[in-house]
Every structure is written in structure tokens, then in C-alpha cells.
Amino acid sequence: MTFKRWMLARRTTQVTIILLILSPLAGLHIFQGNLASAALFDVRLTDPLAALQVMLATHGIVPAFAGSALLVTGMYFLLGGRTFCAWVCPVYLLTELADKLRVRLGSGENTISLKLKQATLLVTVIVTALTGLPLFETISPIGIFNRAILFGGGIALLFIAAILLLEIAVSRRLWCRSICPVGGLYSLVGRFSPVKVKYVRSRCSACGHCMKTCPVEEVLVPSLVIGAPTISSGECTRCGRCIDTCRDGALHMGIGYK
């Protein structure tokens, strides 16, 4: 059994994020707010989709708000857009755990197109612009989870429960892979990120372990088949699962566009 260093690093980061969200309950002021808009060590950080919705709803631009959103966008551009999904988002952690149960039950084998996220992103933008209501922020499971762990559970948690049940019964990782508009936005950013999974074809024994473990194998498989030196799709979450399972050392995280 190989040491899963990327999995360990990711789990540590995910737990740290949850502890930061909970830190105000301990009287600490390290992190204030939520994953839509917060201050970390007094540095304002704003989710770019949340900022876009507010600007569309109010028909105005708040420079400080827009600047903090650009800062976050730039950070995830450098790291790889959907790094947010696999490393930061607590809902992604819940869906990972639900997926383990789905595998044990042998259910939810349907696959929904990854491109649906871009459609929900477009709908979110259009509805927000037309109604003045920040659509996704009102129903976001990320926000619901934040509020639940800070202030206790509520009826809104049923929405998250419904997502998890659908993923177990209908389609694997349905929300994170195919629906979430935040993931849709970050997938556009991640396509141009300099940080990518690199592939050395000469080392590959074609064991297929990476394809079985990848949460978005539609991205990984075509690149490996043609022997591409990088996984260039913005859908890659940089979760490192494929690297952890590759016993040949054919996959690694690297920087560059070649």
C-alpha cells in the first residue's frame, strides 16, 4: 500500500478550513465570515462568483469588494482553479464521504455531463441580473454548511442531505462534478493555470489505477490515451488522487504549459 501524501495534505487542509470557520466560537479572530466573503488575518477574501452576483444585483461595483475577489481569482489561477473544490470546499468533503458509501452499495452509476456546471453558472448570472437576487448565495450548500456548523443545524440542511442522497442513488459526485456553479467558474480559471498534473508516458505501465480513482476521469483518460505531457483541462481539481495511486511514478504535479 502506497503512502497517500496528497490525500493526507488535502484532508489536513480541509479540516483546517473547517476549524478556521469554527474559530470565532473559541473567541479567535483569525478568520471572520464564510467562504463567500471573509477576512483571514484581516486580509479580505471574496468568492468571485459571490462578488459577481452582488455587483449584478446592485448594478454597481464596490472597489474593495471587487479587489478582494480578484485576489482570490488570482490565487486560484496560480494553484489551479478547481483546487478550491478539492482542497477548500467542505461540501466536497461530504460528497467524497458519500461517494465511498455509494461504491459500497454499488449504486449511482449514472454519469452526468461535466459541462452542466457552465449551464448552471450561466443561469445563475442571468437570473441574478434580471431579478436583483443573488440566486446561488440564497441556496448555496457551501453557505448552508458554514451556517450549520456555526449556529446549529436547520431545515436548510435537508438540501445538503438531498444532494448526498441523489449522489448515492443516482449519479456519482453529481453536485461537485456536474452542477455547482462555483466549480463551473473555477473550471474556466483552472484551464489556464500554470500548475498541472504532468504525465511521463515512458514510465507508464497502463495499470489503470489512476483512471479508477480520478473523480473526473473524463479529463484524465483522453490525455493519457494520446500521451499528452500535461492534464490541461480546467476540470482537474488537482486532488492528487491519480499521483497517489500511480506506482510507476508516471504522474506528478508540475508547473508550466508544455
Short mmCIF file of C-alpha atoms in Angstrom, two decimals:
data_model
loop_
_atom_site.label_atom_id
_atom_site.label_comp_id
_atom_site.label_asym_id
_atom_site.label_seq_id
_atom_site.Cartn_x
_atom_site.Cartn_y
_atom_site.Cartn_z
CA MET A 1 0.00 0.00 0.00
CA THR A 2 1.48 3.34 -1.06
CA PHE A 3 1.66 6.35 1.24
CA LYS A 4 -1.04 8.76 0.08
CA ARG A 5 0.72 12.04 0.75
CA TRP A 6 -1.61 14.10 -1.44
CA MET A 7 -4.65 12.68 0.32
CA LEU A 8 -3.08 13.45 3.72
CA ALA A 9 -2.26 17.01 2.65
CA ARG A 10 -5.80 17.51 1.34
CA ARG A 11 -7.51 16.12 4.42
CA THR A 12 -5.32 18.31 6.63
CA THR A 13 -6.26 21.37 4.59
CA GLN A 14 -9.98 20.53 4.60
CA VAL A 15 -10.03 20.04 8.38
CA THR A 16 -8.05 23.26 8.85
CA ILE A 17 -10.62 25.19 6.80
CA ILE A 18 -13.46 23.84 8.98
CA LEU A 19 -11.53 24.77 12.13
CA LEU A 20 -10.99 28.28 10.77
CA ILE A 21 -14.74 28.65 10.16
CA LEU A 22 -15.36 27.49 13.75
CA SER A 23 -12.59 29.67 15.25
CA PRO A 24 -14.89 32.62 16.20
CA LEU A 25 -16.72 30.27 18.59
CA ALA A 26 -13.45 29.97 20.51
CA GLY A 27 -13.09 33.74 20.68
CA LEU A 28 -10.42 33.85 17.99
CA HIS A 29 -10.35 36.48 15.27
CA ILE A 30 -8.12 34.71 12.76
CA PHE A 31 -10.99 34.06 10.35
CA GLN A 32 -14.21 36.05 10.21
CA GLY A 33 -17.02 35.45 7.75
CA ASN A 34 -17.61 32.49 5.48
CA LEU A 35 -16.29 31.05 2.23
CA ALA A 36 -18.32 33.56 0.21
CA SER A 37 -16.71 36.56 1.89
CA ALA A 38 -14.30 36.57 4.81
CA ALA A 39 -11.27 38.15 6.39
CA LEU A 40 -8.23 35.95 7.10
CA PHE A 41 -5.73 37.75 9.32
CA ASP A 42 -7.56 40.97 8.30
CA VAL A 43 -7.00 40.25 4.59
CA ARG A 44 -10.36 40.46 2.83
CA LEU A 45 -11.13 37.44 0.62
CA THR A 46 -14.25 37.22 -1.54
CA ASP A 47 -15.51 34.38 -3.69
CA PRO A 48 -15.54 35.71 -7.28
CA LEU A 49 -18.99 34.27 -8.04
CA ALA A 50 -20.42 35.86 -4.89
CA ALA A 51 -18.86 39.20 -5.85
CA LEU A 52 -20.19 38.92 -9.41
CA GLN A 53 -23.72 38.22 -8.14
CA VAL A 54 -23.65 41.18 -5.76
CA MET A 55 -22.43 43.52 -8.49
CA LEU A 56 -25.08 42.27 -10.93
CA ALA A 57 -27.82 42.51 -8.30
CA THR A 58 -26.88 46.04 -7.20
CA HIS A 59 -25.76 47.28 -10.63
CA GLY A 60 -22.66 48.72 -9.04
CA ILE A 61 -19.02 47.97 -8.25
CA VAL A 62 -17.52 48.27 -4.78
CA PRO A 63 -13.75 48.60 -5.40
CA ALA A 64 -12.68 46.86 -2.18
CA PHE A 65 -15.14 44.02 -2.77
CA ALA A 66 -14.09 43.60 -6.39
CA GLY A 67 -10.42 43.80 -5.45
CA SER A 68 -10.69 41.02 -2.88
CA ALA A 69 -12.49 38.86 -5.47
CA LEU A 70 -9.71 39.48 -7.98
CA LEU A 71 -7.17 38.49 -5.30
CA VAL A 72 -8.93 35.16 -4.75
CA THR A 73 -9.30 34.59 -8.50
CA GLY A 74 -5.59 35.22 -8.99
CA MET A 75 -4.71 32.83 -6.17
CA TYR A 76 -6.77 30.00 -7.66
CA PHE A 77 -5.46 30.79 -11.12
CA LEU A 78 -1.94 30.12 -9.84
CA LEU A 79 -2.93 26.99 -7.91
CA GLY A 80 -5.38 25.60 -10.46
CA GLY A 81 -8.97 26.80 -10.48
CA ARG A 82 -10.80 23.78 -9.07
CA THR A 83 -8.24 23.47 -6.30
CA PHE A 84 -10.93 25.29 -4.30
CA CYS A 85 -13.27 22.33 -4.79
CA ALA A 86 -10.93 19.53 -3.73
CA TRP A 87 -8.92 21.37 -1.07
CA VAL A 88 -11.16 24.04 0.48
CA CYS A 89 -14.87 23.42 -0.05
CA PRO A 90 -16.41 21.48 2.89
CA VAL A 91 -19.27 20.23 0.68
CA TYR A 92 -16.70 18.45 -1.49
CA LEU A 93 -15.51 16.62 1.63
CA LEU A 94 -19.09 15.48 2.36
CA THR A 95 -19.59 14.28 -1.21
CA GLU A 96 -16.30 12.36 -1.04
CA LEU A 97 -17.57 10.51 2.03
CA ALA A 98 -20.93 9.89 0.34
CA ASP A 99 -19.12 8.51 -2.69
CA LYS A 100 -17.41 5.89 -0.52
CA LEU A 101 -20.86 4.73 0.62
CA ARG A 102 -22.11 4.75 -2.99
CA VAL A 103 -19.23 2.45 -4.02
CA ARG A 104 -20.02 0.06 -1.18
CA LEU A 105 -23.70 -0.04 -2.18
CA GLY A 106 -22.90 -0.37 -5.88
CA SER A 107 -25.42 2.36 -6.72
CA GLY A 108 -25.49 5.68 -8.57
CA GLU A 109 -23.53 4.57 -11.62
CA ASN A 110 -25.01 7.18 -13.96
CA THR A 111 -22.69 9.85 -15.34
CA ILE A 112 -23.89 13.42 -15.92
CA SER A 113 -22.01 15.77 -18.24
CA LEU A 114 -19.35 17.95 -16.63
CA LYS A 115 -20.48 20.82 -18.87
CA LEU A 116 -23.73 21.18 -16.93
CA LYS A 117 -21.83 23.35 -14.42
CA GLN A 118 -21.26 26.02 -17.03
CA ALA A 119 -25.00 26.00 -17.78
CA THR A 120 -25.91 26.48 -14.10
CA LEU A 121 -23.28 29.23 -13.91
CA LEU A 122 -24.90 31.00 -16.87
CA VAL A 123 -28.39 30.61 -15.38
CA THR A 124 -27.14 32.00 -12.05
CA VAL A 125 -25.68 35.06 -13.75
CA ILE A 126 -28.76 35.71 -15.92
CA VAL A 127 -31.32 35.26 -13.11
CA THR A 128 -29.28 37.45 -10.75
CA ALA A 129 -29.01 40.21 -13.34
CA LEU A 130 -32.74 40.10 -14.14
CA THR A 131 -34.14 39.79 -10.60
CA GLY A 132 -31.58 41.59 -8.46
CA LEU A 133 -31.42 38.50 -6.26
CA PRO A 134 -28.03 36.78 -5.78
CA LEU A 135 -29.52 33.43 -6.76
CA PHE A 136 -26.81 30.97 -5.77
CA GLU A 137 -25.96 32.67 -2.48
CA THR A 138 -29.52 32.06 -1.28
CA ILE A 139 -29.34 28.29 -1.85
CA SER A 140 -25.60 27.59 -1.74
CA PRO A 141 -24.86 24.36 0.17
CA ILE A 142 -21.45 25.86 0.97
CA GLY A 143 -23.15 28.73 2.82
CA ILE A 144 -25.65 26.35 4.42
CA PHE A 145 -22.82 24.19 5.75
CA ASN A 146 -20.99 27.28 7.09
CA ARG A 147 -24.07 28.48 8.96
CA ALA A 148 -24.91 25.00 10.24
CA ILE A 149 -21.55 24.38 11.93
CA LEU A 150 -21.52 27.88 13.44
CA PHE A 151 -25.12 28.28 14.53
CA GLY A 152 -26.50 24.75 14.56
CA GLY A 153 -28.50 22.70 12.10
CA GLY A 154 -31.73 23.75 10.48
CA ILE A 155 -34.21 22.79 7.82
CA ALA A 156 -31.78 24.08 5.16
CA LEU A 157 -29.56 21.08 5.93
CA LEU A 158 -32.19 18.95 4.19
CA PHE A 159 -30.94 20.45 0.92
CA ILE A 160 -27.44 19.08 1.56
CA ALA A 161 -28.94 15.75 2.64
CA ALA A 162 -30.91 15.64 -0.63
CA ILE A 163 -27.74 16.27 -2.64
CA LEU A 164 -25.93 13.44 -0.88
CA LEU A 165 -28.86 11.04 -1.35
CA LEU A 166 -29.03 11.86 -5.07
CA GLU A 167 -25.31 11.21 -5.42
CA ILE A 168 -25.61 7.86 -3.68
CA ALA A 169 -28.71 6.74 -5.56
CA VAL A 170 -28.47 8.41 -8.98
CA SER A 171 -25.08 9.72 -10.07
CA ARG A 172 -21.61 9.81 -8.56
CA ARG A 173 -20.42 13.19 -7.28
CA LEU A 174 -23.39 14.82 -9.02
CA TRP A 175 -23.17 18.20 -7.29
CA CYS A 176 -19.42 18.82 -7.44
CA ARG A 177 -18.82 17.26 -10.86
CA SER A 178 -21.83 18.48 -12.78
CA ILE A 179 -23.99 21.12 -11.06
CA CYS A 180 -22.13 23.53 -8.75
CA PRO A 181 -21.72 26.94 -10.50
CA VAL A 182 -18.74 27.78 -8.30
CA GLY A 183 -16.95 24.76 -9.76
CA GLY A 184 -18.11 25.89 -13.19
CA LEU A 185 -16.44 29.28 -12.74
CA TYR A 186 -13.22 27.83 -11.32
CA SER A 187 -13.01 25.29 -14.14
CA LEU A 188 -12.78 28.21 -16.57
CA VAL A 189 -9.99 29.76 -14.48
CA GLY A 190 -8.18 26.44 -13.99
CA ARG A 191 -7.85 25.77 -17.71
CA PHE A 192 -5.17 28.47 -17.91
CA SER A 193 -3.41 27.70 -14.62
CA PRO A 194 0.34 27.01 -14.74
CA VAL A 195 0.04 24.24 -12.10
CA LYS A 196 -0.94 20.97 -13.77
CA VAL A 197 -0.67 17.21 -13.39
CA LYS A 198 2.24 16.08 -15.58
CA TYR A 199 2.42 12.72 -17.35
CA VAL A 200 5.58 10.82 -18.33
CA ARG A 201 4.38 8.21 -20.81
CA SER A 202 7.63 6.23 -20.86
CA ARG A 203 7.16 5.32 -17.19
CA CYS A 204 3.52 4.24 -17.52
CA SER A 205 2.67 0.53 -17.34
CA ALA A 206 -1.01 1.17 -18.23
CA CYS A 207 -2.24 -0.35 -14.95
CA GLY A 208 -5.32 1.89 -14.98
CA HIS A 209 -5.27 2.68 -11.24
CA CYS A 210 -5.26 6.43 -11.86
CA MET A 211 -8.34 6.22 -14.11
CA LYS A 212 -10.27 4.28 -11.47
CA THR A 213 -9.54 6.77 -8.70
CA CYS A 214 -9.90 10.05 -10.62
CA PRO A 215 -13.16 11.88 -9.70
CA VAL A 216 -13.29 13.37 -13.22
CA GLU A 217 -11.88 10.53 -15.32
CA GLU A 218 -13.33 12.10 -18.48
CA VAL A 219 -10.50 14.62 -18.09
CA LEU A 220 -7.71 12.16 -17.30
CA VAL A 221 -8.42 9.36 -19.76
CA PRO A 222 -8.16 11.30 -23.06
CA SER A 223 -4.87 12.90 -22.01
CA LEU A 224 -3.31 9.56 -21.11
CA VAL A 225 -4.56 7.87 -24.26
CA ILE A 226 -2.86 10.39 -26.54
CA GLY A 227 0.19 10.60 -24.26
CA ALA A 228 -0.23 14.32 -23.54
CA PRO A 229 2.52 15.63 -21.23
CA THR A 230 0.00 17.57 -19.10
CA ILE A 231 -3.62 17.24 -17.98
CA SER A 232 -4.71 20.57 -19.40
CA SER A 233 -8.45 20.59 -18.70
CA GLY A 234 -9.80 23.12 -16.23
CA GLU A 235 -11.96 20.35 -14.73
CA CYS A 236 -8.92 18.81 -13.00
CA THR A 237 -9.23 19.51 -9.26
CA ARG A 238 -5.52 18.93 -8.51
CA CYS A 239 -6.67 16.50 -5.81
CA GLY A 240 -3.59 14.31 -6.35
CA ARG A 241 -5.53 11.04 -6.25
CA CYS A 242 -4.00 9.87 -9.53
CA ILE A 243 -0.49 10.68 -8.28
CA ASP A 244 -1.06 8.82 -5.01
CA THR A 245 -2.18 5.67 -6.83
CA CYS A 246 0.46 5.69 -9.58
CA ARG A 247 3.08 3.10 -8.64
CA ASP A 248 5.13 3.83 -11.76
CA GLY A 249 5.88 7.45 -10.92
CA ALA A 250 4.39 8.46 -14.27
CA LEU A 251 2.30 11.27 -12.79
CA HIS A 252 3.39 14.28 -10.76
CA MET A 253 2.36 17.86 -10.08
CA GLY A 254 4.35 20.43 -12.00
CA ILE A 255 4.48 23.97 -13.30
CA GLY A 256 4.45 25.00 -16.94
CA TYR A 257 2.35 24.88 -20.09
CA LYS A 258 4.33 22.41 -22.20
#
